[in-house]
Amino acid sequence: MYKLLIVDDEALTCEYFRLNLNRIDGRWELGGEATDGAEALELMEKEKFDLVITDIKMPVMDGLELCERILEKYPKQKVVILSGYDDFSFAKRAIKYEVCDYLLKPVVMEELREILDQTVRQLQKEQGVDLAYRALLTLSADARDSVSNKFLQALIYENNVEIKTLYPLIHRMKISLMEGEGAVMVLSIDDASLLLKNFSVADITIYRYILNRIAIEIVEQKGLGRVFLDRDQNTCIFMTGDDDQQLFTRFTEAAQTISAYIRGTTGLEVLVGIGCPVENGFLLHDSYGQSMELLLYSTISTESFHTFRDEEIALKMEKVKELQRNEALLKSAFLRREASECRPYIVKILDMVNPLTRLTLLRCGVYMICGLLKLNSLHSQEKSEKAMKLLSELTEGTAETVSREAALNICEKVISAMMERPVGKENMDLEPDASKNVVHRVKEYIASHYADPISLSQLSDLVDISPNYLSKLFYEQTGEPYIKYLTRVRMEKA
């Protein structure tokens, strides 16, 4: 509950707040009453109030002097002044003491309700900013937390090598991860809400970091569970409980609190997936896998919160598998650089979205963009921003409900733009240093991705020159075709 202090020498005014405050806004309670500024300051020394509403003309210490004293002693205190029509000149003078607002007497219920609601929003935003700031200043986790987090990462990815390496440390340090049932919840910033707010895609890393620090503050500081990052920088939360109901309640409360802070401080939405509980820590990959699939379901849904207790969980899982199948076919068509071949799979993906709004279209578009960029390991900031910006621009001004034809047209334009080759680079001559840098980047990429399928087209996208020119340049610099070099590297690594 938020506490209000009313300062007025008129008994009727105090009685009005006493009888009506909680009825006007259930989040507020009357925490104190004072008949003048001096009495109000005495109360403020003993107790903290979220809002002070003060009259101006009072004996002993008037409202203006009280505002001045509050600004000196409690600079963050929210203050609203009460003013009769004849006192309006005084109300204007009080602005220099940084009062938040003013109410005219007699108090109008709707005006008071608006001020109370506005104050709550300001307080929540300030609390969130303060929490985010303190989270950003938090030092790295100590060795105990680091080992636990790495072990959890190994468990969700079934990395047996790391599990075998870290388990003796976990046992020796007597770190208990599982008591009763355990599960994993995954949280991710909704990129679509980022585009709706016209925020820069380049800032997504910052928002992901803030999400992670806030989760640590809320979950770990209260001893509710452990927070760690997966490979895609999603925030994962591991909790234990006596049964499914207790786990569901704990996860839900944590997710709602974290989402409220992010929404209040940034205006962004958080996507939430809560996986099924497991009885053995070595089965956590099942819980994580389901949470990621539930998170993926948000791509074709207007909802942001999905859990293992959803009534239609089986149907959702089937739709996610269908979505993944269509995405795989879209990737194959994209690799062949045939825009017309991509169309049927874009249609199939869009047909799964219900309802088709700007939000769900953005979510769906972001999903396709990220998948295609990762396919070629081209998830560079510049390419990502360009594709996301185009998607956002093409969806601006669309109706609340988007037609299938319009959505298809938008997605085709974005994917076609991603296929475009750099213009004017076919026969250009690079400076010697630039040529060496291009070949060096290609070699570095091959060295770190030799086990993956690598095509000349893929490499040309990496360095932004045409395949033919890259082939010629690579041969000039190394004395061998790129495919021969790639084969040799693979043989040596083998």
XYZ file of C-alpha atoms in Angstrom:
494
model
C 0.000 0.000 0.000
C 1.116 3.554 -0.720
C 0.930 6.004 2.174
C -0.375 9.552 1.951
C 0.094 12.415 4.417
C -2.596 15.114 4.344
C -1.644 18.516 5.754
C -4.564 20.936 6.249
C -5.986 22.911 9.166
C -9.521 22.353 7.885
C -11.030 19.322 9.588
C -13.486 18.719 6.723
C -10.647 18.271 4.233
C -8.870 15.735 6.436
C -12.137 13.893 6.993
C -12.756 13.756 3.222
C -9.417 12.023 2.663
C -9.937 9.737 5.647
C -13.300 8.503 4.327
C -12.674 8.458 0.573
C -8.972 7.877 -0.187
C -8.981 4.079 -0.302
C -12.333 4.051 -2.105
C -10.959 6.351 -4.816
C -7.793 4.288 -5.299
C -7.411 0.985 -3.450
C -3.631 1.177 -3.630
C -3.555 4.110 -1.208
C -4.097 4.483 2.522
C -4.067 7.570 4.735
C -0.840 7.240 6.680
C -0.998 10.498 8.615
C -2.761 13.824 9.218
C -1.248 17.178 10.206
C -2.804 20.595 10.789
C 0.286 22.635 9.811
C 3.738 22.322 8.232
C 5.631 21.930 11.501
C 3.458 19.008 12.576
C 3.882 17.447 9.139
C 7.691 17.587 9.383
C 7.555 15.868 12.771
C 5.512 13.035 11.271
C 7.898 12.733 8.304
C 10.841 12.275 10.655
C 9.132 9.232 12.170
C 7.590 7.654 9.075
C 8.042 7.556 5.316
C 5.188 8.792 3.107
C 4.852 8.201 -0.630
C 2.886 11.407 -1.188
C 2.277 14.618 0.773
C -0.788 16.710 -0.064
C -0.662 20.078 1.680
C -2.805 23.177 1.910
C -1.060 26.540 1.472
C -2.604 28.826 4.084
C -2.099 27.336 7.546
C -0.982 28.624 10.968
C 2.524 28.082 12.465
C 4.084 26.970 9.166
C 2.286 27.466 5.862
C 2.357 25.150 2.888
C 4.970 27.100 0.920
C 7.478 26.961 3.762
C 6.691 23.260 4.196
C 7.411 22.652 0.500
C 10.727 24.506 0.850
C 11.717 22.454 3.928
C 10.726 19.191 2.251
C 12.819 20.031 -0.811
C 15.837 20.674 1.439
C 15.434 17.601 3.646
C 13.588 15.090 1.436
C 14.401 16.084 -2.187
C 12.753 12.970 -3.678
C 9.488 13.377 -1.763
C 6.364 13.694 -3.920
C 4.322 16.774 -2.946
C 0.962 18.024 -4.231
C -0.495 21.319 -3.026
C -4.134 22.116 -2.255
C -5.230 25.528 -3.406
C -8.423 27.582 -3.240
C -9.158 29.701 -6.287
C -7.881 32.804 -4.457
C -4.625 30.995 -3.690
C -3.653 30.202 -7.283
C -0.811 32.744 -7.274
C 0.648 30.881 -4.297
C 0.338 27.625 -6.189
C 2.427 29.039 -9.021
C 5.112 30.134 -6.549
C 5.259 26.606 -5.141
C 6.450 25.294 -8.518
C 9.977 26.467 -7.688
C 9.907 24.051 -4.742
C 9.369 21.212 -7.249
C 5.858 20.236 -6.250
C 4.426 17.529 -8.500
C 0.965 18.978 -9.054
C -1.835 20.954 -7.464
C -5.464 20.329 -6.583
C -8.115 23.009 -6.450
C -10.589 23.142 -3.576
C -13.140 21.730 -3.308
C -11.413 18.459 -4.245
C -12.889 16.765 -7.313
C -12.795 12.971 -7.031
C -11.676 12.360 -10.633
C -8.843 14.880 -10.360
C -7.621 13.270 -7.135
C -7.834 9.808 -8.707
C -5.735 10.983 -11.655
C -3.051 12.455 -9.367
C -2.926 9.298 -7.242
C -2.573 7.104 -10.325
C 0.085 9.363 -11.821
C 2.042 9.286 -8.557
C 1.941 5.481 -8.464
C 3.326 5.330 -12.005
C 6.116 7.765 -11.108
C 7.011 5.810 -7.966
C 7.095 2.502 -9.842
C 9.275 3.984 -12.546
C 11.705 5.462 -10.007
C 11.848 2.191 -8.096
C 12.572 0.327 -11.322
C 15.256 2.795 -12.405
C 16.884 2.566 -8.975
C 16.802 -1.214 -9.109
C 18.214 -1.253 -12.642
C 20.953 1.190 -11.639
C 21.971 -0.875 -8.621
C 21.863 -4.011 -10.771
C 24.246 -2.432 -13.291
C 26.670 -1.631 -10.446
C 26.555 -5.149 -9.034
C 29.881 -6.947 -9.109
C 30.389 -10.296 -10.846
C 29.084 -13.393 -9.065
C 31.515 -15.088 -6.721
C 33.142 -18.423 -7.504
C 30.357 -20.432 -5.847
C 27.641 -18.844 -7.968
C 29.810 -19.060 -11.069
C 30.283 -22.816 -10.674
C 26.560 -23.326 -10.017
C 25.565 -21.294 -13.080
C 28.019 -23.094 -15.360
C 26.727 -26.421 -14.082
C 23.131 -25.378 -14.774
C 24.122 -24.333 -18.304
C 25.743 -27.720 -18.821
C 22.591 -29.471 -17.578
C 20.145 -27.628 -19.862
C 22.338 -28.318 -22.918
C 23.208 -31.908 -21.886
C 26.909 -31.054 -22.130
C 28.237 -34.270 -20.611
C 31.859 -33.166 -20.711
C 31.184 -30.083 -18.590
C 28.782 -31.983 -16.341
C 31.503 -34.544 -15.535
C 34.021 -31.759 -14.967
C 31.859 -29.597 -12.727
C 29.951 -32.233 -10.751
C 32.883 -33.021 -8.407
C 33.190 -29.295 -7.642
C 29.472 -29.036 -6.947
C 29.679 -32.024 -4.637
C 32.833 -30.788 -2.870
C 31.378 -27.315 -2.330
C 28.187 -28.947 -0.999
C 25.998 -26.944 -3.360
C 22.486 -28.386 -3.379
C 20.609 -27.537 -6.561
C 17.621 -29.868 -6.300
C 15.322 -30.382 -3.344
C 11.980 -31.762 -4.452
C 10.932 -30.846 -7.989
C 12.756 -28.317 -10.141
C 12.051 -26.422 -13.349
C 13.437 -23.707 -15.623
C 11.758 -20.480 -16.695
C 13.151 -18.501 -19.637
C 12.658 -14.738 -19.990
C 13.420 -12.723 -23.107
C 12.913 -9.111 -24.151
C 10.180 -8.976 -26.803
C 11.983 -7.556 -29.847
C 8.596 -6.661 -31.356
C 7.872 -4.285 -28.468
C 11.303 -2.739 -29.117
C 10.254 -1.990 -32.705
C 6.827 -0.734 -31.618
C 8.570 1.801 -29.358
C 10.933 2.775 -32.205
C 13.932 1.899 -30.025
C 17.256 1.083 -31.646
C 17.870 -2.623 -32.169
C 21.480 -1.898 -31.220
C 20.304 -1.403 -27.624
C 18.789 -4.879 -27.254
C 21.957 -6.118 -25.517
C 21.594 -3.424 -22.868
C 17.963 -4.310 -22.209
C 18.822 -8.005 -21.977
C 21.515 -7.178 -19.451
C 19.138 -5.069 -17.361
C 16.544 -7.878 -17.495
C 19.149 -10.312 -16.206
C 20.308 -8.032 -13.378
C 16.746 -7.303 -12.281
C 15.991 -11.044 -12.260
C 19.044 -11.612 -10.057
C 17.934 -8.822 -7.728
C 14.414 -10.192 -7.389
C 15.091 -13.943 -7.430
C 18.558 -14.574 -5.993
C 18.579 -11.797 -3.398
C 15.370 -13.251 -1.956
C 16.684 -16.810 -2.097
C 13.980 -17.956 -4.535
C 16.260 -19.646 -7.063
C 19.217 -19.206 -9.394
C 19.534 -16.931 -12.427
C 21.827 -17.664 -15.375
C 22.121 -16.972 -19.100
C 21.758 -19.430 -21.963
C 23.780 -19.277 -25.181
C 21.371 -16.791 -26.759
C 21.633 -14.441 -23.749
C 18.119 -15.266 -22.575
C 17.636 -14.995 -18.820
C 16.979 -18.414 -17.286
C 15.648 -18.933 -13.766
C 15.946 -22.259 -11.970
C 13.659 -22.892 -8.990
C 12.683 -25.828 -6.832
C 9.476 -26.602 -4.952
C 7.508 -29.288 -3.159
C 5.088 -29.798 -6.048
C 3.862 -28.437 -9.396
C 1.508 -25.923 -7.785
C 4.190 -24.382 -5.590
C 6.594 -24.104 -8.530
C 3.928 -22.578 -10.740
C 3.085 -19.982 -8.074
C 6.719 -19.051 -7.454
C 7.549 -18.742 -11.141
C 4.391 -16.767 -11.889
C 4.969 -14.249 -9.098
C 8.617 -13.771 -10.092
C 7.748 -13.370 -13.793
C 5.026 -10.828 -13.063
C 7.301 -8.777 -10.798
C 10.203 -8.783 -13.259
C 7.937 -7.977 -16.225
C 6.334 -5.094 -14.301
C 9.727 -3.542 -13.589
C 10.856 -3.846 -17.212
C 7.542 -2.486 -18.481
C 7.576 0.363 -15.978
C 11.156 1.457 -16.658
C 11.455 0.851 -20.402
C 7.949 0.260 -21.754
C 9.140 -3.062 -23.209
C 7.406 -6.421 -22.847
C 9.013 -9.620 -21.573
C 8.277 -12.995 -23.147
C 7.951 -15.791 -20.585
C 8.137 -19.567 -20.950
C 7.888 -21.852 -17.905
C 8.955 -25.451 -18.532
C 7.698 -28.665 -16.957
C 8.974 -29.679 -13.499
C 11.450 -32.587 -13.276
C 12.482 -34.683 -10.294
C 16.137 -35.043 -11.279
C 18.595 -32.250 -12.016
C 20.048 -34.256 -14.888
C 16.653 -33.934 -16.631
C 16.622 -30.132 -16.537
C 17.198 -30.085 -20.293
C 13.600 -31.318 -20.665
C 12.264 -28.391 -18.649
C 14.477 -25.899 -20.482
C 13.534 -27.349 -23.859
C 9.830 -26.972 -23.149
C 10.277 -23.430 -21.812
C 12.065 -22.463 -25.043
C 9.284 -24.003 -27.137
C 6.690 -22.092 -25.098
C 8.727 -18.929 -25.630
C 8.760 -19.662 -29.352
C 4.970 -20.031 -29.325
C 4.779 -16.288 -28.576
C 5.939 -15.799 -32.174
C 2.485 -16.763 -33.437
C 0.484 -15.471 -30.462
C -0.504 -12.137 -28.965
C 0.195 -13.539 -25.502
C 3.566 -13.201 -23.765
C 3.169 -15.691 -20.910
C 3.071 -19.473 -21.474
C 3.514 -22.280 -18.944
C 3.537 -26.051 -18.592
C 0.091 -25.774 -16.976
C -1.602 -24.239 -20.021
C -4.720 -26.175 -20.941
C -3.727 -26.381 -24.611
C -0.082 -27.290 -23.939
C -0.105 -30.295 -26.323
C -1.596 -28.217 -29.154
C 0.935 -25.444 -28.559
C 3.849 -27.898 -28.708
C 2.545 -29.322 -31.972
C 2.231 -25.831 -33.472
C 5.790 -25.008 -32.422
C 7.087 -28.136 -34.174
C 5.162 -27.140 -37.295
C 6.618 -23.628 -37.069
C 10.134 -25.063 -36.817
C 9.552 -27.319 -39.825
C 8.387 -24.392 -41.950
C 11.326 -22.291 -40.759
C 13.765 -25.034 -41.807
C 12.209 -25.126 -45.294
C 12.369 -21.328 -45.494
C 16.066 -21.435 -44.624
C 16.730 -23.951 -47.390
C 15.005 -21.719 -49.937
C 16.854 -18.679 -48.628
C 20.221 -20.402 -49.071
C 19.379 -21.015 -52.730
C 18.824 -17.259 -53.134
C 15.421 -17.840 -54.694
C 12.887 -15.353 -53.335
C 10.009 -17.103 -55.133
C 10.868 -20.371 -53.359
C 10.612 -18.636 -49.989
C 7.026 -17.510 -50.594
C 5.196 -20.810 -49.829
C 6.928 -21.177 -46.466
C 6.337 -17.555 -45.505
C 2.649 -18.175 -46.258
C 2.623 -21.304 -44.090
C 4.244 -19.464 -41.181
C 1.862 -16.516 -41.455
C -1.127 -18.897 -41.627
C -0.172 -20.108 -38.161
C -0.423 -16.598 -36.668
C -3.773 -15.867 -35.083
C -4.805 -13.102 -34.842
C -2.584 -11.347 -37.362
C -1.920 -7.887 -35.878
C 1.024 -5.517 -36.144
C 2.418 -7.013 -32.931
C 2.212 -10.624 -34.091
C 3.463 -9.670 -37.557
C 6.495 -8.005 -35.971
C 7.114 -11.027 -33.756
C 6.841 -13.346 -36.729
C 9.064 -11.116 -38.862
C 11.722 -10.850 -36.146
C 11.693 -14.640 -35.804
C 12.314 -15.138 -39.528
C 14.988 -12.422 -39.686
C 16.932 -13.793 -36.716
C 16.718 -17.334 -38.013
C 17.986 -16.401 -41.474
C 20.799 -14.237 -40.135
C 21.967 -16.972 -37.795
C 21.851 -19.426 -40.696
C 24.732 -17.653 -42.376
C 26.345 -16.504 -39.129
C 25.611 -13.002 -40.329
C 24.086 -11.769 -37.119
C 26.083 -8.554 -37.396
C 24.696 -5.427 -35.793
C 24.475 -3.576 -39.102
C 22.579 -6.300 -40.990
C 20.258 -6.970 -38.090
C 19.408 -3.299 -37.620
C 18.823 -2.827 -41.348
C 16.396 -5.750 -41.606
C 14.571 -4.850 -38.368
C 14.292 -1.207 -39.400
C 12.795 -2.166 -42.750
C 10.310 -4.482 -41.039
C 9.288 -1.732 -38.637
C 8.900 0.855 -41.422
C 6.824 -1.458 -43.605
C 4.425 -2.227 -40.748
C 3.929 1.398 -39.711
C 0.433 2.634 -40.365
C -0.994 -0.845 -40.755
C -4.464 -1.505 -39.396
C -4.966 -3.176 -36.028
C -5.761 -6.374 -37.913
C -3.367 -7.009 -40.825
C -4.539 -8.853 -43.918
C -2.695 -12.010 -44.959
C -1.832 -10.456 -48.312
C -0.342 -7.321 -46.721
C 1.638 -9.378 -44.215
C 3.005 -11.628 -46.957
C 4.006 -8.608 -49.017
C 5.896 -7.096 -46.069
C 7.748 -10.309 -45.209
C 8.698 -10.907 -48.848
C 10.151 -7.396 -49.126
C 12.227 -7.853 -45.980
C 13.577 -11.265 -46.997
C 14.256 -10.088 -50.575
C 16.231 -7.147 -49.165
C 18.268 -9.590 -47.080
C 19.118 -11.505 -50.266
C 20.410 -8.462 -52.141
C 24.038 -8.482 -53.156
C 26.288 -5.477 -52.565
C 26.062 -3.157 -55.562
C 29.088 -2.200 -57.606
C 31.556 -4.605 -55.995
C 31.909 -7.158 -58.776
C 34.883 -5.620 -60.541
C 36.098 -3.138 -57.959
C 39.735 -3.155 -56.959
C 40.366 -3.105 -53.229
C 43.440 -1.529 -51.714
C 46.106 -4.127 -50.777
C 45.460 -3.736 -47.049
C 41.697 -4.035 -47.583
C 42.189 -7.183 -49.697
C 44.313 -8.773 -46.993
C 41.718 -7.889 -44.372
C 38.924 -9.516 -46.423
C 40.863 -12.747 -46.858
C 41.935 -12.694 -43.208
C 38.288 -12.438 -42.091
C 37.344 -15.361 -44.355
C 40.164 -17.475 -42.949
C 39.140 -16.651 -39.387
C 35.572 -17.617 -40.130
C 36.613 -20.929 -41.689
C 38.870 -21.668 -38.714
C 36.022 -21.257 -36.239
C 33.229 -22.793 -38.374
C 35.051 -25.507 -40.332
C 32.693 -28.185 -38.996
C 29.620 -26.354 -40.336
C 28.360 -26.256 -43.931
C 30.155 -23.315 -45.598
C 29.399 -21.994 -49.082
C 31.092 -19.319 -51.161
C 27.813 -17.386 -51.120
C 27.836 -17.479 -47.339
C 31.404 -16.179 -47.170
C 30.672 -13.405 -49.670
C 27.832 -12.189 -47.451
C 30.219 -12.155 -44.515
C 32.586 -9.678 -46.192
C 30.020 -7.862 -48.390
C 31.497 -8.578 -51.796
C 30.207 -10.747 -54.634
C 31.041 -14.487 -54.711
C 32.977 -14.223 -57.980
C 35.131 -11.368 -56.757
C 35.777 -13.094 -53.438
C 36.832 -16.296 -55.233
C 39.279 -14.339 -57.397
C 40.598 -12.358 -54.431
C 41.065 -15.436 -52.242
C 43.015 -17.244 -54.951
C 45.266 -14.214 -55.520
C 46.030 -13.887 -51.812
C 46.470 -17.586 -50.907
C 47.376 -19.309 -54.170
C 44.531 -21.838 -53.830
C 40.732 -21.865 -54.289
C 38.655 -21.348 -51.166
C 37.167 -24.878 -51.392
C 40.632 -26.442 -51.446
C 41.666 -24.308 -48.478
C 38.495 -25.287 -46.590
C 39.080 -28.983 -47.288
C 42.685 -28.734 -46.099
C 41.636 -27.033 -42.854
C 39.051 -29.734 -42.214
C 41.608 -32.457 -42.844
C 44.110 -30.836 -40.476
C 41.509 -30.393 -37.743
C 40.400 -34.009 -38.162
